[in-house]
PDB file of C-alpha atoms in Angstrom:
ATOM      1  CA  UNK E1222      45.163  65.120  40.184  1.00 73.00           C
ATOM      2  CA  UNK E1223      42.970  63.533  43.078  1.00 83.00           C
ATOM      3  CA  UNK E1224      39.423  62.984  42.885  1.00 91.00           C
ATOM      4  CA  UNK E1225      37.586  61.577  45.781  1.00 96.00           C
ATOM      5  CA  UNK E1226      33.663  61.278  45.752  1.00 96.00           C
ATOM      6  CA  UNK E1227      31.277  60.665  48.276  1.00 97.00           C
ATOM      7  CA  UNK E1228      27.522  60.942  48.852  1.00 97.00           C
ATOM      8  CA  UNK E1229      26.408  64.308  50.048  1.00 96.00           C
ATOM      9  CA  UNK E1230      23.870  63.585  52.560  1.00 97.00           C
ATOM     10  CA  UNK E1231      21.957  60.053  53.614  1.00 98.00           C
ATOM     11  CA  UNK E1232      19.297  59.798  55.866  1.00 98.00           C
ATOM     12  CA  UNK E1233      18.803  56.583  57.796  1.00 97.00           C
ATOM     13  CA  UNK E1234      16.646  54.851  60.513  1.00 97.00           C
ATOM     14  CA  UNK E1235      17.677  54.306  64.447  1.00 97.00           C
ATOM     15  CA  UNK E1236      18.735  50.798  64.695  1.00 97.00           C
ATOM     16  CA  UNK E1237      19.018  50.264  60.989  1.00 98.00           C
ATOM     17  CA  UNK E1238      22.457  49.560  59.027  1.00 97.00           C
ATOM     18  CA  UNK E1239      23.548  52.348  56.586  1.00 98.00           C
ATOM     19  CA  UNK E1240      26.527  51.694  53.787  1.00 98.00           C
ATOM     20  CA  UNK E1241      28.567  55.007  52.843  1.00 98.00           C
ATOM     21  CA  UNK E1242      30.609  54.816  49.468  1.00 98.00           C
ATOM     22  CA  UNK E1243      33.563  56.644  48.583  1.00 98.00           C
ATOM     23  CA  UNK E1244      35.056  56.011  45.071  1.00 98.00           C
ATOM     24  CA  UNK E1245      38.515  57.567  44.633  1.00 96.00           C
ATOM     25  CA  UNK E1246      40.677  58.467  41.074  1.00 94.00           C
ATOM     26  CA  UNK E1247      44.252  58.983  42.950  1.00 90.00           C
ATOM     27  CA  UNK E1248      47.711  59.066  40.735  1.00 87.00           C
ATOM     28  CA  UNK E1249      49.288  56.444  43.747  1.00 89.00           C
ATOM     29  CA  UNK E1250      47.238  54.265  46.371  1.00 91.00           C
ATOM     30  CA  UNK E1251      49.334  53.783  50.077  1.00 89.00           C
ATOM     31  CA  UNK E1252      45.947  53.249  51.842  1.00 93.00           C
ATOM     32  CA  UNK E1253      42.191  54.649  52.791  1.00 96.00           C
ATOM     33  CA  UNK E1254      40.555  56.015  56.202  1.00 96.00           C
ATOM     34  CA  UNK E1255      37.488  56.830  57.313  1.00 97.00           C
ATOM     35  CA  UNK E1256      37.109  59.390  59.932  1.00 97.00           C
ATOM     36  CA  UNK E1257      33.777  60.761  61.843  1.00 97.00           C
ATOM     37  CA  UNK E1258      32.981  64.470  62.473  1.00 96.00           C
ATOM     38  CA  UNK E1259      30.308  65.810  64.951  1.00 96.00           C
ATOM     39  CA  UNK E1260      29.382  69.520  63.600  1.00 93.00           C
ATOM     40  CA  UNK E1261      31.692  71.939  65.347  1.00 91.00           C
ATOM     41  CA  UNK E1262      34.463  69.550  66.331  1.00 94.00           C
ATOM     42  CA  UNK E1263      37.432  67.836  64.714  1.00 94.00           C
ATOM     43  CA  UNK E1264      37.692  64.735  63.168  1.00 95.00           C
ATOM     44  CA  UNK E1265      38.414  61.644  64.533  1.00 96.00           C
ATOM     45  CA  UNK E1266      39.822  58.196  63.047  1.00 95.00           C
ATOM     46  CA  UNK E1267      37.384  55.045  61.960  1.00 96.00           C
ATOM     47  CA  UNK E1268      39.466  52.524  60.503  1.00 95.00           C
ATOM     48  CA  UNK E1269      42.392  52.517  57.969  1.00 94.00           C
ATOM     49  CA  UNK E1270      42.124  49.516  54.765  1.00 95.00           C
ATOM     50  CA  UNK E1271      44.974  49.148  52.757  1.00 93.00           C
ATOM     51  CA  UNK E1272      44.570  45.573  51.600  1.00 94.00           C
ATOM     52  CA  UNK E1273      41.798  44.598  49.620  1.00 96.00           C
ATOM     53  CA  UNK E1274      38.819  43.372  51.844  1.00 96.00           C
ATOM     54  CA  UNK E1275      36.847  43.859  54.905  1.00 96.00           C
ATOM     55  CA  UNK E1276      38.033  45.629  58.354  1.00 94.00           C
ATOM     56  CA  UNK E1277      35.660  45.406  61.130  1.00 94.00           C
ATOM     57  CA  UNK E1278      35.462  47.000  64.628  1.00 90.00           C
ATOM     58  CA  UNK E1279      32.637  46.895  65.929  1.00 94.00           C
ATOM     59  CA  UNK E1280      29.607  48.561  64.859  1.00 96.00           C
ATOM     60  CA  UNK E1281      31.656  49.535  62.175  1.00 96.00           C
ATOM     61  CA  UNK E1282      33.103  47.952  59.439  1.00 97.00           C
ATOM     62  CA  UNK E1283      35.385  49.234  56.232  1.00 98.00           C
ATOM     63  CA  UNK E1284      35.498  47.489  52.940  1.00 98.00           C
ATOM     64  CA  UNK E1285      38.128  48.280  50.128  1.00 98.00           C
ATOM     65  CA  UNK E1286      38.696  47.583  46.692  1.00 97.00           C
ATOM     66  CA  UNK E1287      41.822  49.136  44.756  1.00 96.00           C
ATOM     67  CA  UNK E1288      40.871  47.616  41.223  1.00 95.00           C
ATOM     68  CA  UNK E1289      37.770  49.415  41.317  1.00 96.00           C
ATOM     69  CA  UNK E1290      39.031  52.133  43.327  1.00 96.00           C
ATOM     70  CA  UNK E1291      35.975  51.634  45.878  1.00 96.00           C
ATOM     71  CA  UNK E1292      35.261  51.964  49.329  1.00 98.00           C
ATOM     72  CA  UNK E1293      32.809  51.638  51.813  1.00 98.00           C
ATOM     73  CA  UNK E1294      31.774  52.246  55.824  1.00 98.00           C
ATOM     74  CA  UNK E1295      29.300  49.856  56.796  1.00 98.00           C
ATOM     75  CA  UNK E1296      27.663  51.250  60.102  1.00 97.00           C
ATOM     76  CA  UNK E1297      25.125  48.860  62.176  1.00 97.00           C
ATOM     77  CA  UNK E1298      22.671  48.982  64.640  1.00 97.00           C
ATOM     78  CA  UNK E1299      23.121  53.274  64.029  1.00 98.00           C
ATOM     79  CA  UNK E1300      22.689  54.979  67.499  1.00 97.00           C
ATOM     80  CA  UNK E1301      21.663  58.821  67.187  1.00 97.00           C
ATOM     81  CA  UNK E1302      24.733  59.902  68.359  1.00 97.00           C
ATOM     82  CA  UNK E1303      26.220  58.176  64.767  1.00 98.00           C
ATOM     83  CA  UNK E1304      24.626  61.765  62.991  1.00 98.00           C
ATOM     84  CA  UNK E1305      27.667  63.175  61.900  1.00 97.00           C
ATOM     85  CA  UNK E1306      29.998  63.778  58.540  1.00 96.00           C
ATOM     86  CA  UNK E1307      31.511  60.876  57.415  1.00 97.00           C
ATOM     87  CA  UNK E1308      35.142  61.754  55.495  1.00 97.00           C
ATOM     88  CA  UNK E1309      36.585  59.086  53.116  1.00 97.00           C
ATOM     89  CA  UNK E1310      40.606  60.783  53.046  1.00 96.00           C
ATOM     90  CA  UNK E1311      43.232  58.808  50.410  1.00 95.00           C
ATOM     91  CA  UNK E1312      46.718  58.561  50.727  1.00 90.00           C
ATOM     92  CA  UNK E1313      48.206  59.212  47.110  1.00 86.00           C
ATOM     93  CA  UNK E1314      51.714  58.779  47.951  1.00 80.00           C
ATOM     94  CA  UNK E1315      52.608  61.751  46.459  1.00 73.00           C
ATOM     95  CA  UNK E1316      55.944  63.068  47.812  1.00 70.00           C
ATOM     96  CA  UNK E1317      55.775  61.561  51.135  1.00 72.00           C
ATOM     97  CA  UNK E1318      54.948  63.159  54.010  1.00 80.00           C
ATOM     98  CA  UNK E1319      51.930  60.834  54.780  1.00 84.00           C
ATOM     99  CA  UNK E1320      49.679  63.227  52.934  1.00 89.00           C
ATOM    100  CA  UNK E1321      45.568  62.794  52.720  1.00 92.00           C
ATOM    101  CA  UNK E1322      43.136  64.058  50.071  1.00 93.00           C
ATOM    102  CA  UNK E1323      40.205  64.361  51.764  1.00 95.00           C
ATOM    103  CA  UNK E1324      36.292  63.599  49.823  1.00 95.00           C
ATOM    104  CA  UNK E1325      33.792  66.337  51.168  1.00 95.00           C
ATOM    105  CA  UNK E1326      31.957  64.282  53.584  1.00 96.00           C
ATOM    106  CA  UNK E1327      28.774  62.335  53.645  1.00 97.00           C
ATOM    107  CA  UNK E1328      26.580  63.998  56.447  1.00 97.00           C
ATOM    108  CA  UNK E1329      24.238  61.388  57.919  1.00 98.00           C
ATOM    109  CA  UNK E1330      21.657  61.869  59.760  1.00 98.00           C
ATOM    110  CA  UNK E1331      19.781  59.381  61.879  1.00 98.00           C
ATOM    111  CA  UNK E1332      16.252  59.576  62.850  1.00 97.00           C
ATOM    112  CA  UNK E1333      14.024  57.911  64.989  1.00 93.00           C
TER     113      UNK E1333
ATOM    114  CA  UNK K 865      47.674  63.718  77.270  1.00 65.00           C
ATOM    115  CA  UNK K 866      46.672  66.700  75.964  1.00 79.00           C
ATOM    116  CA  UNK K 867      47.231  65.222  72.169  1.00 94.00           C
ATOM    117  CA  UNK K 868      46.995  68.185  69.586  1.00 97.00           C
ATOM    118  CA  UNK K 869      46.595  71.742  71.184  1.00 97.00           C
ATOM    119  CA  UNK K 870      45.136  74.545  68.888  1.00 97.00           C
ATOM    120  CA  UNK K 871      45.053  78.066  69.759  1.00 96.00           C
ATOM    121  CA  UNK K 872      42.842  80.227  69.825  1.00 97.00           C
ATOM    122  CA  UNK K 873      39.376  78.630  69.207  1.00 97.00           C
ATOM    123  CA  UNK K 874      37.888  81.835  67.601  1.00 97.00           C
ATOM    124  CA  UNK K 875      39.124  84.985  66.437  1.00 96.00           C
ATOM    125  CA  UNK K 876      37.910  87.456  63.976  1.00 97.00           C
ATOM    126  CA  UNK K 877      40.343  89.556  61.991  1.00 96.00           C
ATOM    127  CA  UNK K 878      40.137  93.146  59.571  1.00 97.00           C
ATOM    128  CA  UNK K 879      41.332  92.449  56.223  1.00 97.00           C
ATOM    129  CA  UNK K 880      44.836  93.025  56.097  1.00 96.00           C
ATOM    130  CA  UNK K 881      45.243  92.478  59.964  1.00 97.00           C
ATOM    131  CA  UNK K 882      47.956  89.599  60.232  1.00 96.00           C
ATOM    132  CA  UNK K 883      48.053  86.600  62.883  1.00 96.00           C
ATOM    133  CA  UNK K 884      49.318  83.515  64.134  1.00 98.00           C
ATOM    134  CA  UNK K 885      47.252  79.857  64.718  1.00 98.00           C
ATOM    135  CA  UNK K 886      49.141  78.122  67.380  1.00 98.00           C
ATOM    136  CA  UNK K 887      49.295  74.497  66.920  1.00 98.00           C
ATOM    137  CA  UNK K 888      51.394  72.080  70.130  1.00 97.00           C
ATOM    138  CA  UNK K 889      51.600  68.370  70.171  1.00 97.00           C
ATOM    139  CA  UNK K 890      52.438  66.300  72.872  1.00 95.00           C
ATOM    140  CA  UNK K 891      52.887  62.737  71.496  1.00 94.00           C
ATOM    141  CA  UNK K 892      56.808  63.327  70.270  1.00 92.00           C
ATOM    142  CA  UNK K 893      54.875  62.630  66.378  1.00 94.00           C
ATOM    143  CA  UNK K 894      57.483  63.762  63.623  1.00 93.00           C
ATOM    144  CA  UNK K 895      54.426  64.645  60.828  1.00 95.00           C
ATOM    145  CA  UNK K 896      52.349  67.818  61.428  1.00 96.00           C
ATOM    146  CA  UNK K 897      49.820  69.393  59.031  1.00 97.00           C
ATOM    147  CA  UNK K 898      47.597  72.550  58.705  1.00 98.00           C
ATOM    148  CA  UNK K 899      44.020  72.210  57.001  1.00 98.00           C
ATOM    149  CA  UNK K 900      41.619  74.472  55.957  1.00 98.00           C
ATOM    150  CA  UNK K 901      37.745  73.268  56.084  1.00 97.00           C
ATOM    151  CA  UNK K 902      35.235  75.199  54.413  1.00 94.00           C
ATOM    152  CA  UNK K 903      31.235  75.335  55.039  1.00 86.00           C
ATOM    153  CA  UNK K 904      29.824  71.736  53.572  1.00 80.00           C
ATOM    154  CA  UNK K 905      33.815  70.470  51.758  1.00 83.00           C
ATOM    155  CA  UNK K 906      36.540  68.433  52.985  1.00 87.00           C
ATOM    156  CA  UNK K 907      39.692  69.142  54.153  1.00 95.00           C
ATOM    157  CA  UNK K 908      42.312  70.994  52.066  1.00 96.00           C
ATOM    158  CA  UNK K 909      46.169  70.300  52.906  1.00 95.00           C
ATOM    159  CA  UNK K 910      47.563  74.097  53.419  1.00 97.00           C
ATOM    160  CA  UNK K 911      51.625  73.376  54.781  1.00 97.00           C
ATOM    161  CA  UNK K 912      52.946  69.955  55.983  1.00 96.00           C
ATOM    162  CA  UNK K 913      55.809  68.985  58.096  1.00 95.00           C
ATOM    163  CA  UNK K 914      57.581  65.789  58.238  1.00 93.00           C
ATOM    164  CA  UNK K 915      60.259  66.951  60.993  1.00 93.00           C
ATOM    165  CA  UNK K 916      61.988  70.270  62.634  1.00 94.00           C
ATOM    166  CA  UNK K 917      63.122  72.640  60.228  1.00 95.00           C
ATOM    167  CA  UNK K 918      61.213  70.899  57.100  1.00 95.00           C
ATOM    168  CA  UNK K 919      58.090  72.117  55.938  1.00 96.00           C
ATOM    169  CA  UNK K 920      56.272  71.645  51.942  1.00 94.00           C
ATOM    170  CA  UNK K 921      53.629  73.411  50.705  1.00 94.00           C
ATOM    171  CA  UNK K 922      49.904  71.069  50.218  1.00 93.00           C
ATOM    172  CA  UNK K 923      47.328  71.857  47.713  1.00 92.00           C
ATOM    173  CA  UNK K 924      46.496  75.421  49.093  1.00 95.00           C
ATOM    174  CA  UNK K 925      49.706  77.249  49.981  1.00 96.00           C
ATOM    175  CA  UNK K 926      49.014  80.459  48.874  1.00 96.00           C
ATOM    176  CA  UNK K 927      48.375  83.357  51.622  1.00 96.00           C
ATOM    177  CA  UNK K 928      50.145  81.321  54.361  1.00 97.00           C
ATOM    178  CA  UNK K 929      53.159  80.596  55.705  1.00 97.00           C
ATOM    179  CA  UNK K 930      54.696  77.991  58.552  1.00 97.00           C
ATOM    180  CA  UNK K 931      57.981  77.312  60.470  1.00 96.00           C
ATOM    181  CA  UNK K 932      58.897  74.194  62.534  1.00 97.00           C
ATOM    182  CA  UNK K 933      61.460  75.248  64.763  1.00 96.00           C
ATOM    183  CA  UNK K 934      60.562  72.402  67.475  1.00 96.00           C
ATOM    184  CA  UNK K 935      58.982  68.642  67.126  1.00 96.00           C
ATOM    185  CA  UNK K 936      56.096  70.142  69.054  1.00 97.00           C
ATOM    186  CA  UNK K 937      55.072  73.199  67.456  1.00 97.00           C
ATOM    187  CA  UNK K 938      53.973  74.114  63.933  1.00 98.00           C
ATOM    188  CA  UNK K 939      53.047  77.782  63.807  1.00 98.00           C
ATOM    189  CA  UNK K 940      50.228  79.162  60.877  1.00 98.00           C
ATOM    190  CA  UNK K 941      51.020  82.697  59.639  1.00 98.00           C
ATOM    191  CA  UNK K 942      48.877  84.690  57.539  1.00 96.00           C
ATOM    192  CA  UNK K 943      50.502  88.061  56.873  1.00 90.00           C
ATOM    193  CA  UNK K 944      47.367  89.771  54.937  1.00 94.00           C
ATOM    194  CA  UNK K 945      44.091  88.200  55.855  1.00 95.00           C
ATOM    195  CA  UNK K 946      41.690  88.247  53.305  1.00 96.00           C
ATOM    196  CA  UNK K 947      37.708  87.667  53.482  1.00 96.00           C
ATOM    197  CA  UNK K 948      38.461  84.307  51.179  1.00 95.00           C
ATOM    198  CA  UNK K 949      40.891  83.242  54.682  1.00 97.00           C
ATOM    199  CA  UNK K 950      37.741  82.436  56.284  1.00 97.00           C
ATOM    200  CA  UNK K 951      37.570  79.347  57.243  1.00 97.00           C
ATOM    201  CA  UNK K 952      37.781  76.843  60.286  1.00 97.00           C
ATOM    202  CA  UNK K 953      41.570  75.786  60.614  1.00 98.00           C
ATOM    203  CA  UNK K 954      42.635  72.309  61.376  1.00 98.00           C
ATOM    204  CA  UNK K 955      46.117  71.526  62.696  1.00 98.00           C
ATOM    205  CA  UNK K 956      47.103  67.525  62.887  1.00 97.00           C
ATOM    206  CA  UNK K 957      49.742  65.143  63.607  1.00 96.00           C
ATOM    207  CA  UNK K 958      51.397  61.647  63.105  1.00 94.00           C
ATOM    208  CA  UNK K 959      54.180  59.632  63.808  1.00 89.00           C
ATOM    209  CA  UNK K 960      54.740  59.230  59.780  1.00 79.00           C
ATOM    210  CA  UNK K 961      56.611  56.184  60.575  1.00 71.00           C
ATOM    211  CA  UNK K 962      54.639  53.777  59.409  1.00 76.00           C
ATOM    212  CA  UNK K 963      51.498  54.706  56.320  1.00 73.00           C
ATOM    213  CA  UNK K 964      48.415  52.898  58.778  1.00 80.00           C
ATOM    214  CA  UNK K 965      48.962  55.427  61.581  1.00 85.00           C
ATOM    215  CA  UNK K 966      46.031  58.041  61.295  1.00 91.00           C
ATOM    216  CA  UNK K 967      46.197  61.580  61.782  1.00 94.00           C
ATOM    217  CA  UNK K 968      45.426  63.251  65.150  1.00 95.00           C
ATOM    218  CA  UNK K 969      43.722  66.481  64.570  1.00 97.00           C
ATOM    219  CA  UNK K 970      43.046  69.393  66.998  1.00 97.00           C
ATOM    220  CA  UNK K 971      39.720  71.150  68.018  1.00 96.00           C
ATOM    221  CA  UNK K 972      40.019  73.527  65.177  1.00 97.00           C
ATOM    222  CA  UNK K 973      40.472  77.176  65.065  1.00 98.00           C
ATOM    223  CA  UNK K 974      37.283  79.540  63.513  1.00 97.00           C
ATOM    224  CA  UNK K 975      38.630  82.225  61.936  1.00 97.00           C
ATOM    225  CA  UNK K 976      36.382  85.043  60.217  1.00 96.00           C
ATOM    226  CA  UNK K 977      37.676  87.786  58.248  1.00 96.00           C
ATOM    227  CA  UNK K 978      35.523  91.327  57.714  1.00 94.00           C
TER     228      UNK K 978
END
């Protein structure tokens, strides 16, 4: 089976960085995204890591490491508008089709 | 472009009613998918498509069904709603050519069943 895990809920500080983890038990590995989900609406694509190592756009950055099955979104200088769900989603490579297994979400919330 | 298209936005349904989620992309993307997102979880794969006239059941098949008839459209069916159906109801879409290109999802359909 799949297991993905995430943090439930963080809270952090306007202006502040905040680090999400996602840790992931997957039978195959064909890469990781991050996507971002305002309540009520869809989600919407982050970044993508396949390789072991640091992506960065931005104010956001994505760090992945397949031996320890670990990842992490790395979001700086938040902005209020960051509050939202924060989905880690593994590709297993299970039968093609390009198919994600999605964690829960991390809801963050950003306060002044 | 209009990207994914998902119709309607809301609807509310009697158990046992039946209906159809409309789901139309415009990008020409061979991969299309139906989730299912419940209050506070992730996403959970329902039917998949990687082309017209091939479709695979995901991880939770069971009260559903799809068709693929056309690149653009990928059709939900469910033939005896049931008050565990409710959910919000994500269609998406990729080229599938190549495993970095993400998944464009829809607005999401809200579905309630009483």
């Amino acid at each position: 089976g799949q297991n993905i895990d995430q943090p439930t809920e963080m809270t952090a500080t306007e202006g502040a960085i905040v680090q999400i983890n996602c840790t992931y038990q997957t039978s195959g590995f064909n890469g990781l995204f991050w996507y971002q989900q305002h309540a009520g609406e869809a989600p919407t694509f982050l970044s993508y890591n396949v390789l072991d190592g640091l992506e960065e756009k931005g104010r956001f950055s994505s760090f992945l490491s397949r031996s320890k099955g670990y990842s992490y979104l790395l979001l700086k200088e938040l902005q209020m508008k960051d509050s939202a769900s924060y989905l880690c989603a593994v590709d297993p490579f299970t039968g093609g089709g390009n198919k994600l297994t999605f964690g829960t979400g991390t809801q963050l919330k950003v306060e002044l | 472009n209009a990207g994914v298209t998902q119709t309607p936005k809301f609807r509310i349904l009697k158990i046992g009613q039946s209906m159809t989620l409309q789901c139309a992309q415009d990008m020409n993307h061979n991969y299309m998918y139906w989730y299912r997102q419940d209050p506070g979880m992730g996403l959970k794969l329902i039917y998949y498509s990687v082309g017209a006239g091939i479709t695979d059941k995901g991880e939770v098949p069971n009260g559903y069904n799809v068709s693929r008839s056309t690149t653009e459209d990928f059709p939900l069916r469910l033939e005896l709603a049931a008050p565990s159906q409710t959910s919000v109801y994500f269609c998406a879409s990729t080229q599938g050519m190549e495993q970095n290109q993400p998944q464009h999802f829809g607005d999401g359909t809200r579905l309630s069943i009483l």
